[in-house]
Structures are given as structure tokens and as C-alpha cells.
Amino acid sequence: MFEVIYLLEMIGVIAFAFSGMIAARAKNMDPVGIYTIAFITALGGGTLRDLIMDNHPLYWIRHEEQPILILALAVAYSYLRPLSRLRESNIIVPDAIGLGIFTMLGAQLALELGHSFFIASLLGVMTGTFGGLLRDTLCNEVPFIFRKDQVYASVAFAGCWLSFLVDYLFHQTEIALAAGVVAIVVLRLLAVRFDIRLQRDQPEPR
Amino acid sequence: MFEVIYLLEMIGVIAFAFSGMIAARAKNMDPVGIYTIAFITALGGGTLRDLIMDNHPLYWIRHEEQPILILALAVAYSYLRPLSRLRESNIIVPDAIGLGIFTMLGAQLALELGHSFFIASLLGVMTGTFGGLLRDTLCNEVPFIFRKDQVYASVAFAGCWLSFLVDYLFHQTEIALAAGVVAIVVLRLLAVRFDIRLQRDQPEPR
Amino acid sequence: MFEVIYLLEMIGVIAFAFSGMIAARAKNMDPVGIYTIAFITALGGGTLRDLIMDNHPLYWIRHEEQPILILALAVAYSYLRPLSRLRESNIIVPDAIGLGIFTMLGAQLALELGHSFFIASLLGVMTGTFGGLLRDTLCNEVPFIFRKDQVYASVAFAGCWLSFLVDYLFHQTEIALAAGVVAIVVLRLLAVRFDIRLQRDQPEPR
């Protein structure tokens, strides 16, 4: 079980790192900028989660193979041509997996520390989305939360509550976690596929 | 006493949440964006304060009714027409109350934890203003601290020192706190009414 | 030894405070904005370091003479004409000293708390560069990490590893620290003098 979680987590870290590097490359950053954005995108959510819950040492300090892996990816991405051809569209699936895993692990940790379902769902969503928020704030003219993109945070929120419901009904933490992750991944991919949004963009009133 | 503080604190949270939602609406954000900005504006100052002073669990984790209330406000604001007609000018008074309450509670907590007057006044000002700083950084083209608005942080700073002086003279913590809050609210409203600034905006040199 | 470190640290704080005030002045901020940016630039790196490593009370809370000194500098800079004539070019040397000192003290603290060399080098670089990153994010249209400036973070990273090597070879912590600081200062000044970059700016593809 732990190995499966760790493997999925690694997929999430790698996917988020790539989404950061692609955004940094689009802004024409140098290799240090690319590593910075990759690091922040992949590990920012977990850092916020651990700081808010006073969970020390931080996740990436306990698992230093993750910042090292991101450094290796950033060097490879900066200097190897094939990797640098990756586009945002290539990482939609791993990004959705990352969102699902990070969200559910954040929520799960909050529950273990004795917090309520509502607080756990908030912390889950923060864990899953904060890295991307920082990436977009640092890399885009139009920050992420300004855009009416396909549902993202809402999907993470819904997945948390589905997972809590499954846990309440069947008292099986592993199955509940898995259900949450699967729900988030599936809902996110459906949202991208069918362009599901909470609200449409309108021309800004002036 | 505690009930009065809690009531005033609630007024501050609600006022700051509305100021966040109004700013988010002006940027045409969807309901998730509106909740995000409302949450950050209302709870950002207290989060910074608690992280800096290592005061765990964080304020809004201990009082989860506050993020729940903000969620309800964000849903109502997104879908109920009358609420969405609120303008910045409707919340000047509650915003001033929020500034006064948050600043003095932040300073008070710092004193209780044994910090000096100067550190307490800094932490008070941070608690009172950080939420608004984040709101403006995320929502405005021109962040808050770039503008030469009517005095805001300075008023909070002055209120802290007035309160410390009252406490030193009369040894009545409650009265000192109240004096600080009243001073900040009154000075802030006077500053808005009479357009008091530290410096005037000049055309930026190019 | 401690006095020498403290003296150098003060030089770093003052240099970073001035770099913040010069940037804030260029944006035509009022005295509160100037103090805010000076504070964030000079103390932001240490704050991030202490939060990440759960090292409480924070550096500037233990050394409150530092925020007080920055306040005095901000008042002087706002109202005394000669100080306000300082330009970015006047602080290249003290800024390099600040980078060297802050980086090595951050790395050193991480090692003392039992972290690995890699984590220590990351935390060192974060301590040395985070204040400037915040300054540029808040003050510039083009954030720092977007620009392909002369090597800055890379120099801090290299200095950390040189220092670890010296410590490993000679088992003299003080000498290793000094070697790291000197290396960072010298490399940084050489990078500015000879315009050394990781990559050149190209016109952004559209």
C-alpha cells in the first residue's frame, strides 16, 4: 500500500514539475528559473500543508530525493532537446493524478492529526492546488484564479467529500483514499474533455 | 468580554470577506475564485500571525465556523443578486472595525507570548493588513502598497502604541485593547473622510 | 567570531534594506511602502528559513534591533535628501556581502539541525535569495526570476558546496563558513563585472 502511494506521489511530483518547467520555458527563463518554478509547483502545496499543520520536518526535507529528482529533471529539461518539446497537453493525465494524490494525502494527513472533515477538505484542496497557483502567479500575466478554467479546485473538494463518505460507510481508509483519488482524476479528465466550468468568461465590464 | 471580542472579530471577518469578494467580482472571477480571495483576505492576516508566532493550531482551524461562514457568504454572494450589489463604499466602516480588531488582537497575542512592544506592534500591523495586501496583490494590477492611499498601516501602528500607553498608565488590559480598537477605527474613518495621506501621488518619473 | 558574523550580518541587512528602499522609491511608494519593502527584502529570507526549519522564535523577533534599525533607515531614506540619492549601483558590494552571509548562515543552521548537505544548500540559497525575490515580485513589472541576469542563485549554490568541501577536508567550521562567504562575494562581483549569465535573453517567441 505505502509503495503504491509513494509511486503515485512520485508521478504527481514529476507531473507538477513538468507543468512548472513548461510554464517557465514559455516565459523564456534560464535554468535556475526553471528549477525554481518546478520546485515551487511540485512541492509548494505540500510545504503549505506542512506549515499550516505544523508538520515538521517538511515533506521534501524528509524526502530529499524529491528536490534532487526535480533538479535532475530541470537540468535535463534545460539542455536535452526532446524533453523540451513537451507541451502542456502532454501532461494533462499526470497532472490530474498529481491533483488527486496530493489532495487526498493532504486531507488524510489532516484527519490523522485530528482535524474535522471540513478542515481536512480545505487542507486537501490547498495541498493539491497551491503549487499550481504559485506557478501561475509567478509565470502568467493572468493568474490562474482569474481565469474561468475547467473545474479544478471544485473537483478536488468533491473528491474529498466522496472519500469521507466512503470511509464513513465502509470503514476502509485505503479504499476511501483510492476512491477519492480515482474520483478526482476521472472528474478532472471529464471536465477537460467536455469543457465543464462553473461560469463562463464574459468580457470584463469597464 | 470574550463574547464582545468574538462578536467584533466576526464583524471583521465578514467585512474583510466582503472586501475580498467585491475585489474578486470586479475581476470577473468564478465562485471558486471568489471564495479563495474572500478566505485569503479574511484569514490571511491571522494565518501569517500564527505562523510567525508558532501559535498552532492556526486560528481558523480552531474556529472552523469562520471558513464555513466565508464559504456560505461566497455562495450567497455568487448567486444572490442583492448581495452582489454591495460596493467597496458599503464596507468602509466594517473594514475599519476589522482593521482595528485584528490589529489589536494580533498585538495582544504577541504580548501574551512575551514579545516586546515593538515586535507586538509589528505583528499587530501585519495581522491587520496582510489579508488586504494579498487581496490586492492577487486582484489588482496596481498592488496596494504601490498606491499612496489614505493612511492604513500607519493608523494600525499608532493604535497599537496608544493601547500600550493606556495599558502602561492604567494597567487595564481590556480598556487598553478597547482604546486601541476605537482609536484605529476613528483614525481610519477620519483618514478616509478627510483624505489624509503620508505623501501625494506624483506622476511616475520615466 | 560571533561578533564578526554579527557585524557582517548587519552589513547584509543594511544592504538588502537599501536595495528594497531603492526599488520602492523607483515605484514612487510612500514611507510605509518603503519600510514594508525594506523589511521584506532584508528579513524575508531569514523568515522563510526559520519557518521551513521550525526555528522559533524567528530571527528578527530574537533580534528586534534589526527591524528597528530598518525602520530608522526607512524614515531617514524617506526624508533625508542625501540618502535618497543612493542608486542600485552603490550597493552592489554590500548586496554581494549580504548574499554571501545570509546564504552561508542559512546553510550552516540547516547542518546544525541535522539536515543533509543538499537540503542545507537549498535552504542556504533560499535564505540568501528569497528577500530579493519578494522585493522584485512586489516592485517590478518583470519579476527577478524572469530575467536572465548575471548568475545570483547559482553563485550562492556553488559557495555552499565549496564550503562543505572545505569543512569535509579540514574539519574547521569557521574557515569553511568564511571560505563560502568569500567565494560567493567574489564570484558574484566577478559575474557582475564580466556579465556572466547562464543563458542569454532572446526575444520572447510569440
XYZ file of C-alpha atoms in Angstrom:
618
model
C 0.000 0.000 0.000
C 2.653 2.527 1.014
C 4.669 1.701 -2.045
C 1.699 2.306 -4.301
C 1.071 5.659 -2.632
C 4.723 6.593 -2.915
C 4.789 5.643 -6.587
C 1.667 7.685 -7.347
C 3.084 10.569 -5.348
C 6.243 10.448 -7.450
C 4.101 10.585 -10.585
C 2.382 13.638 -9.172
C 5.663 15.347 -8.291
C 7.065 14.663 -11.747
C 3.886 15.841 -13.483
C 3.739 19.051 -11.452
C 7.458 19.643 -12.001
C 6.956 19.346 -15.750
C 3.974 21.665 -15.717
C 6.177 24.186 -13.903
C 9.075 23.760 -16.310
C 6.814 24.126 -19.350
C 5.398 27.351 -17.912
C 8.899 28.653 -17.084
C 10.172 27.800 -20.559
C 7.236 29.656 -22.126
C 8.492 32.703 -20.198
C 11.994 32.129 -21.536
C 13.558 31.638 -18.079
C 17.110 30.408 -17.535
C 17.852 27.032 -15.861
C 17.744 28.494 -12.345
C 14.319 29.957 -13.063
C 13.191 26.620 -14.493
C 14.308 24.751 -11.351
C 12.736 27.368 -9.090
C 9.344 27.152 -10.781
C 9.482 23.335 -10.994
C 10.329 23.117 -7.292
C 7.606 25.561 -6.273
C 4.952 23.886 -8.420
C 5.743 20.346 -7.293
C 6.483 20.975 -3.614
C 4.618 24.214 -2.854
C 1.346 22.516 -1.951
C 2.970 20.093 0.474
C 5.013 22.897 2.022
C 1.913 24.983 2.688
C 0.123 21.916 4.112
C 3.000 21.067 6.459
C 3.460 24.672 7.612
C -0.248 25.114 8.320
C -0.440 21.821 10.212
C 2.922 22.319 11.939
C 4.058 19.010 10.499
C 7.865 19.147 10.739
C 10.268 18.367 9.194
C 8.603 19.358 5.936
C 7.730 16.684 3.417
C 10.559 17.479 0.964
C 13.122 17.713 3.769
C 12.213 14.184 4.869
C 12.209 13.004 1.236
C 15.180 14.836 -0.168
C 15.211 12.531 -3.182
C 12.313 14.650 -4.462
C 14.101 18.027 -4.728
C 17.110 16.138 -6.110
C 14.915 14.445 -8.725
C 13.407 17.813 -9.657
C 16.913 19.265 -10.018
C 17.847 16.417 -12.374
C 14.638 16.971 -14.361
C 15.304 20.719 -14.596
C 18.837 20.170 -15.886
C 17.624 17.563 -18.382
C 14.744 19.772 -19.479
C 17.039 22.770 -19.923
C 19.645 21.005 -22.014
C 18.020 17.962 -23.703
C 16.063 18.838 -26.782
C 13.464 16.002 -26.798
C 12.272 16.751 -23.241
C 11.904 20.413 -24.029
C 9.360 19.526 -26.727
C 6.817 18.507 -24.076
C 3.691 20.616 -24.154
C 1.033 21.315 -21.517
C -1.267 18.922 -23.393
C 1.180 16.067 -22.742
C 0.786 16.290 -19.002
C -2.959 16.550 -18.508
C -3.217 12.963 -17.262
C -0.235 13.019 -14.883
C -1.315 16.457 -13.656
C -4.763 15.058 -12.841
C -3.100 12.151 -10.999
C -0.971 14.618 -9.076
C -4.035 16.659 -8.157
C -5.852 13.547 -6.946
C -2.951 12.134 -4.948
C -1.814 15.386 -3.361
C -5.361 16.374 -2.436
C -6.216 13.060 -0.813
C -2.887 12.749 1.033
C -3.298 16.287 2.366
C -6.827 15.546 3.548
C -5.783 12.202 5.011
C -2.937 13.778 6.998
C -5.327 16.399 8.373
C -7.744 13.696 9.533
C -4.901 11.754 11.166
C -3.929 14.905 13.064
C -7.473 15.060 14.408
C -8.958 17.847 12.291
C -12.587 17.912 11.177
C -13.846 16.813 7.745
C -14.325 20.398 6.608
C -10.842 21.477 7.630
C -9.438 18.293 6.089
C -11.152 19.009 2.781
C -9.828 22.587 2.778
C -6.308 21.403 3.522
C -6.632 18.718 0.848
C -7.634 21.256 -1.775
C -4.835 23.609 -0.675
C -2.280 20.800 -0.917
C -3.480 19.859 -4.385
C -3.770 23.333 -5.865
C -1.331 25.715 -4.140
C 1.686 24.708 -6.229
C -0.194 25.484 -9.432
C -1.447 28.757 -8.004
C 2.117 29.872 -7.244
C 3.300 28.711 -10.673
C 0.623 30.749 -12.406
C 1.113 33.788 -10.206
C 4.840 33.766 -10.983
C 4.588 32.821 -14.670
C 1.401 34.226 -16.130
C 0.165 37.664 -16.850
C -3.267 36.351 -15.909
C -3.070 34.359 -12.658
C -4.860 31.029 -12.571
C -7.641 32.078 -10.218
C -8.594 34.924 -12.567
C -9.462 32.506 -15.328
C -12.694 30.578 -15.516
C -10.972 27.367 -16.418
C -12.462 23.938 -16.316
C -13.278 22.961 -12.738
C -10.117 22.155 -10.792
C -10.338 23.073 -7.115
C -14.017 22.119 -7.063
C -13.177 18.638 -8.339
C -10.609 18.211 -5.563
C -13.162 19.385 -2.996
C -15.806 16.953 -4.271
C -13.312 14.074 -4.251
C -12.509 14.716 -0.589
C -16.143 14.520 0.451
C -16.760 11.397 -1.627
C -13.800 9.795 0.107
C -15.066 10.797 3.563
C -18.450 9.294 2.683
C -16.880 6.017 1.569
C -14.829 5.902 4.762
C -17.930 6.570 6.852
C -19.917 3.856 5.085
C -17.294 1.094 4.846
C -14.645 1.998 7.449
C -11.892 1.176 4.978
C -9.374 4.019 4.886
C -7.387 2.617 1.955
C -10.463 2.090 -0.189
C -11.767 5.531 0.746
C -8.457 7.134 -0.240
C -8.386 5.248 -3.525
C -11.975 6.219 -4.263
C -11.149 9.874 -3.685
C -8.112 9.779 -5.952
C -9.963 7.939 -8.734
C -12.919 10.311 -8.480
C -10.705 13.389 -8.721
C -8.726 12.027 -11.681
C -11.844 10.927 -13.582
C -13.816 14.099 -12.865
C -10.864 16.298 -13.802
C -10.325 14.493 -17.108
C -14.056 14.650 -17.863
C -14.028 18.374 -17.080
C -11.176 18.948 -19.528
C -12.742 16.686 -22.161
C -16.197 18.259 -22.003
C -15.032 21.738 -21.003
C -17.038 21.882 -17.771
C -16.832 25.231 -15.962
C -18.554 26.893 -13.031
C -19.130 30.041 -15.033
C -18.264 31.336 -18.488
C -15.848 34.134 -19.135
C -17.556 37.332 -20.110
C -15.904 40.404 -21.479
C -14.798 42.362 -18.410
C -17.062 45.331 -17.678
C -15.261 48.642 -17.978
C -15.659 40.369 27.424
C -14.699 37.389 25.325
C -18.096 37.416 23.685
C -17.729 41.045 22.742
C -14.296 40.356 21.248
C -15.609 37.356 19.362
C -18.546 39.344 18.007
C -16.295 42.171 16.826
C -13.889 39.631 15.334
C -16.789 38.119 13.381
C -17.680 41.583 12.078
C -14.072 41.968 10.962
C -14.015 38.569 9.253
C -17.272 39.302 7.441
C -16.128 42.772 6.392
C -12.798 41.506 5.097
C -14.526 38.605 3.319
C -16.823 41.068 1.544
C -13.955 43.315 0.573
C -12.292 40.235 -0.949
C -15.438 39.148 -2.770
C -16.044 42.621 -4.173
C -12.466 42.721 -5.487
C -12.796 39.214 -6.962
C -16.107 40.077 -8.616
C -14.538 43.184 -10.158
C -12.038 40.803 -11.766
C -14.885 38.639 -13.022
C -13.747 35.528 -11.098
C -15.858 32.386 -10.804
C -17.262 31.199 -7.414
C -14.096 29.270 -6.529
C -12.024 32.379 -7.149
C -14.444 34.425 -5.066
C -14.173 32.011 -2.133
C -10.391 31.859 -2.461
C -9.983 35.629 -2.337
C -12.545 36.007 0.469
C -10.756 33.336 2.520
C -7.317 34.853 1.934
C -8.464 38.393 2.718
C -10.325 37.471 5.897
C -7.976 34.818 7.294
C -4.613 35.676 5.717
C -3.555 38.110 8.423
C -4.304 35.691 11.255
C -2.555 32.871 9.405
C 0.622 34.917 8.985
C 0.459 35.959 12.657
C 0.044 32.380 13.885
C 2.780 31.012 11.601
C 5.249 33.718 12.658
C 4.498 33.190 16.351
C 4.296 29.389 16.053
C 0.802 29.514 17.510
C -0.747 26.179 16.499
C -3.339 25.069 15.596
C -3.978 28.099 13.414
C -6.820 30.432 14.283
C -9.204 29.291 11.530
C -8.501 25.623 12.255
C -9.575 26.147 15.866
C -12.574 28.199 14.721
C -13.741 26.281 11.703
C -17.066 28.095 11.775
C -15.187 31.002 10.207
C -14.093 29.313 6.935
C -17.554 27.705 6.812
C -19.209 31.111 7.221
C -16.990 32.538 4.485
C -17.980 29.655 2.209
C -21.658 30.413 2.821
C -21.032 34.109 2.134
C -19.185 33.300 -1.092
C -22.003 31.083 -2.349
C -24.595 33.694 -1.414
C -22.562 36.478 -2.972
C -22.076 34.490 -6.176
C -25.725 33.598 -6.683
C -27.896 36.158 -4.842
C -28.377 39.377 -6.738
C -28.895 41.827 -3.809
C -25.633 40.862 -2.088
C -23.682 41.226 -5.297
C -24.750 44.886 -5.445
C -22.504 45.718 -2.482
C -19.756 48.174 -3.336
C -16.429 48.943 -1.661
C -18.004 52.094 -0.253
C -20.537 49.978 1.671
C -17.859 48.292 3.728
C -15.637 51.144 4.802
C -16.947 51.041 8.368
C -16.827 47.264 8.881
C -13.398 47.180 7.178
C -12.148 49.782 9.675
C -13.577 47.699 12.522
C -11.830 44.624 11.127
C -8.556 46.509 10.884
C -8.878 47.699 14.485
C -9.866 44.333 15.929
C -7.373 42.216 14.010
C -4.511 44.598 14.713
C -5.147 44.781 18.448
C -5.745 41.029 18.828
C -2.519 40.315 16.952
C -0.586 42.727 19.147
C -2.229 41.374 22.303
C -1.343 37.779 21.432
C 2.266 38.813 20.823
C 2.451 40.491 24.237
C 0.942 37.409 25.901
C 3.617 35.279 24.244
C 6.227 37.524 25.847
C 7.334 39.636 22.910
C 8.366 43.265 23.214
C 6.128 46.262 22.461
C 7.870 46.927 19.163
C 7.548 43.338 17.949
C 3.934 43.284 19.167
C 3.119 46.433 17.212
C 4.712 44.973 14.059
C 2.782 41.724 14.462
C -0.408 43.684 15.102
C 0.007 45.685 11.915
C 0.840 42.514 9.959
C -2.264 40.773 11.311
C -4.458 43.714 10.403
C -3.100 44.416 6.938
C -1.685 41.210 5.416
C -5.043 39.895 4.198
C -5.692 43.089 2.298
C -2.170 43.071 0.888
C -2.681 39.551 -0.511
C -6.121 40.507 -1.876
C -4.662 43.474 -3.709
C -1.624 41.579 -4.953
C -3.873 38.866 -6.386
C -6.653 41.133 -7.693
C -5.190 44.444 -8.744
C -2.932 45.499 -11.498
C -1.513 48.012 -9.028
C -0.801 46.326 -5.685
C -1.983 48.119 -2.574
C 1.459 49.118 -1.290
C 2.180 50.902 -4.589
C -0.648 53.321 -4.037
C -0.446 56.326 -1.787
C -3.820 55.672 -0.260
C -5.182 57.207 2.863
C -3.162 56.096 5.884
C -3.941 52.482 6.782
C -0.950 50.608 8.196
C 0.207 53.793 9.961
C -3.130 54.098 11.709
C -2.874 50.498 12.929
C 0.665 51.159 14.161
C -0.398 54.305 16.031
C -3.345 52.476 17.608
C -1.028 49.778 18.971
C 1.207 52.307 20.695
C -1.728 54.229 22.099
C -3.054 50.983 23.533
C 0.346 50.107 25.059
C 0.455 53.552 26.642
C -3.021 53.148 28.128
C -2.075 49.737 29.477
C 1.116 51.145 30.989
C -0.757 54.021 32.644
C -3.849 52.213 33.920
C -2.898 48.507 33.981
C -6.261 47.579 32.491
C -5.727 45.256 29.544
C -9.361 45.293 28.419
C -9.588 49.064 28.445
C -6.254 49.340 26.664
C -7.435 46.935 23.963
C -10.695 48.813 23.536
C -8.860 52.129 23.344
C -6.620 50.756 20.609
C -9.536 49.439 18.577
C -11.540 52.644 18.923
C -8.520 54.763 18.028
C -7.804 52.750 14.894
C -11.423 52.795 13.748
C -11.840 56.518 14.353
C -8.499 57.498 12.830
C -9.115 55.311 9.807
C -12.542 56.796 9.180
C -11.163 60.307 9.626
C -8.369 59.488 7.175
C -10.890 58.346 4.575
C -13.220 61.290 5.256
C -10.519 63.944 5.057
C -8.279 62.111 2.608
C -5.219 62.056 4.871
C -2.103 60.595 3.247
C 1.574 60.304 4.089
C 2.552 61.538 0.657
C 0.761 62.521 -2.540
C 0.914 60.532 -5.719
C 3.028 62.176 -8.340
C 3.197 61.193 -11.956
C 5.780 58.418 -12.029
C 9.140 59.635 -13.408
C 10.076 57.902 -16.620
C 33.980 35.018 15.800
C 30.314 35.631 16.654
C 30.911 39.352 16.634
C 32.412 39.190 13.185
C 29.443 37.175 11.930
C 27.007 39.583 13.557
C 28.777 42.566 12.034
C 28.714 41.031 8.554
C 25.088 40.073 9.021
C 24.275 43.683 9.889
C 26.024 44.790 6.694
C 23.868 42.324 4.792
C 20.665 43.509 6.448
C 21.510 47.137 5.734
C 22.467 46.402 2.130
C 19.294 44.409 1.487
C 17.198 47.089 3.204
C 18.697 49.722 0.911
C 18.124 47.608 -2.174
C 14.480 47.327 -1.101
C 14.132 51.044 -0.430
C 15.708 51.981 -3.751
C 13.271 49.664 -5.547
C 10.316 51.050 -3.579
C 11.367 54.633 -4.288
C 11.597 53.840 -8.004
C 7.929 52.824 -7.746
C 7.121 56.102 -6.013
C 5.863 54.422 -2.805
C 5.093 56.331 0.383
C 7.153 55.838 3.610
C 5.036 52.875 4.755
C 5.596 51.150 1.422
C 9.320 51.900 1.671
C 9.519 50.339 5.148
C 7.435 47.344 4.067
C 9.661 46.576 1.089
C 12.861 47.196 3.076
C 11.657 44.854 5.829
C 10.610 42.130 3.389
C 13.841 42.333 1.396
C 16.140 42.304 4.417
C 14.272 39.832 6.638
C 12.220 37.755 4.171
C 14.948 35.197 3.538
C 15.575 34.548 7.228
C 11.845 34.342 7.901
C 11.357 31.694 5.211
C 14.379 29.776 6.519
C 13.121 29.803 10.112
C 9.568 28.855 9.147
C 10.743 25.962 6.973
C 13.088 24.672 9.669
C 10.616 25.363 12.511
C 13.263 27.523 14.166
C 11.298 29.670 16.612
C 11.254 32.449 17.664
C 12.069 33.860 14.241
C 15.396 35.547 13.684
C 14.075 39.117 13.649
C 11.920 38.502 16.728
C 15.011 37.425 18.646
C 16.987 40.364 17.226
C 14.449 43.138 17.318
C 17.177 45.726 16.872
C 17.110 44.704 13.196
C 13.501 45.693 12.355
C 14.056 48.828 14.465
C 17.209 49.666 12.506
C 15.329 49.131 9.242
C 12.573 51.438 10.468
C 15.153 54.133 11.217
C 16.728 53.634 7.789
C 13.331 53.869 6.082
C 12.490 57.125 7.858
C 15.912 58.557 7.056
C 15.705 57.410 3.461
C 12.228 58.908 3.058
C 13.064 62.318 4.437
C 16.841 62.915 4.094
C 17.850 64.011 0.640
C 21.464 62.678 0.534
C 20.430 59.107 1.383
C 17.731 59.140 -1.251
C 20.384 59.738 -3.893
C 21.723 56.204 -3.461
C 21.415 54.126 -6.606
C 21.368 50.350 -7.149
C 24.957 50.614 -8.379
C 26.048 51.924 -4.961
C 25.016 48.738 -3.198
C 26.435 46.006 -5.410
C 29.237 45.221 -2.955
C 27.149 45.216 0.257
C 24.429 43.256 -1.559
C 27.005 40.613 -2.514
C 28.184 40.510 1.113
C 24.581 40.083 2.240
C 24.049 37.263 -0.239
C 27.197 35.502 0.952
C 26.489 35.890 4.667
C 22.788 35.039 4.547
C 23.370 32.019 2.329
C 26.117 30.534 4.464
C 24.327 31.200 7.769
C 21.184 29.555 6.380
C 23.143 26.527 5.227
C 25.059 26.363 8.498
C 21.868 26.430 10.575
C 20.422 23.618 8.452
C 23.522 21.485 9.033
C 23.378 22.151 12.777
C 19.759 20.984 12.799
C 20.924 17.721 11.239
C 19.871 18.192 7.627
C 21.828 16.798 4.685
C 24.261 18.774 2.533
C 21.790 19.021 -0.316
C 18.950 20.282 1.878
C 21.389 22.659 3.581
C 22.484 24.098 0.236
C 18.855 24.583 -0.841
C 17.995 26.306 2.427
C 21.116 28.447 2.141
C 20.158 29.616 -1.335
C 16.568 30.265 -0.204
C 17.799 32.313 2.757
C 20.097 34.362 0.536
C 17.698 34.984 -2.342
C 14.100 34.928 -1.093
C 14.075 38.527 0.147
C 15.176 39.785 -3.257
C 12.623 37.568 -4.986
C 9.810 39.079 -2.908
C 11.169 42.595 -3.497
C 11.184 42.071 -7.238
C 7.795 40.370 -7.299
C 6.260 43.275 -5.401
C 8.154 46.092 -7.140
C 8.867 45.119 -10.708
C 6.755 44.556 -13.716
C 9.183 41.789 -14.649
C 9.902 39.561 -11.618
C 13.518 38.768 -10.913
C 13.376 35.083 -11.896
C 12.038 36.030 -15.332
C 15.189 37.912 -16.163
C 18.373 36.281 -17.269
C 20.506 38.369 -15.003
C 24.059 37.687 -14.026
C 24.301 34.492 -12.004
C 22.980 35.013 -8.485
C 21.313 31.921 -7.025
C 23.863 29.704 -8.808
C 26.716 31.556 -7.141
C 25.112 31.025 -3.721
C 24.644 27.317 -4.503
C 28.271 26.922 -5.597
C 29.509 28.737 -2.486
C 27.607 26.313 -0.245
C 29.198 23.279 -1.825
C 32.686 24.807 -1.732
C 32.171 25.455 1.967
C 31.001 21.881 2.594
C 34.083 20.616 0.781
C 36.399 22.776 2.873
C 34.661 21.574 6.042
C 34.994 17.959 4.922
C 38.690 18.373 4.122
C 39.833 20.451 7.104
C 37.117 19.982 9.755
C 37.194 23.707 10.531
C 33.650 25.057 10.540
C 34.679 28.701 10.862
C 37.146 28.513 7.996
C 34.624 26.642 5.873
C 31.997 29.299 6.524
C 34.427 32.077 5.710
C 35.510 30.324 2.519
C 31.883 30.046 1.429
C 31.160 33.699 2.104
C 34.310 34.884 0.341
C 33.641 32.615 -2.634
C 30.077 33.887 -3.028
C 31.095 37.550 -2.743
C 33.989 37.208 -5.188
C 32.044 35.120 -7.712
C 29.079 37.462 -7.562
C 31.229 40.541 -8.137
C 33.041 38.802 -10.986
C 29.681 37.850 -12.501
C 28.514 41.460 -12.411
C 31.863 42.773 -13.680
C 32.122 40.353 -16.604
C 28.368 39.946 -17.168
C 28.325 36.185 -16.654
C 24.929 34.551 -17.285
C 23.584 31.032 -17.575
C 21.740 31.901 -20.757
C 21.183 34.982 -22.881
C 17.862 36.716 -23.233
C 16.241 36.103 -26.555
C 13.254 37.944 -27.906
C 10.266 36.075 -26.489
C 8.595 33.836 -29.097
C 5.037 34.891 -29.842
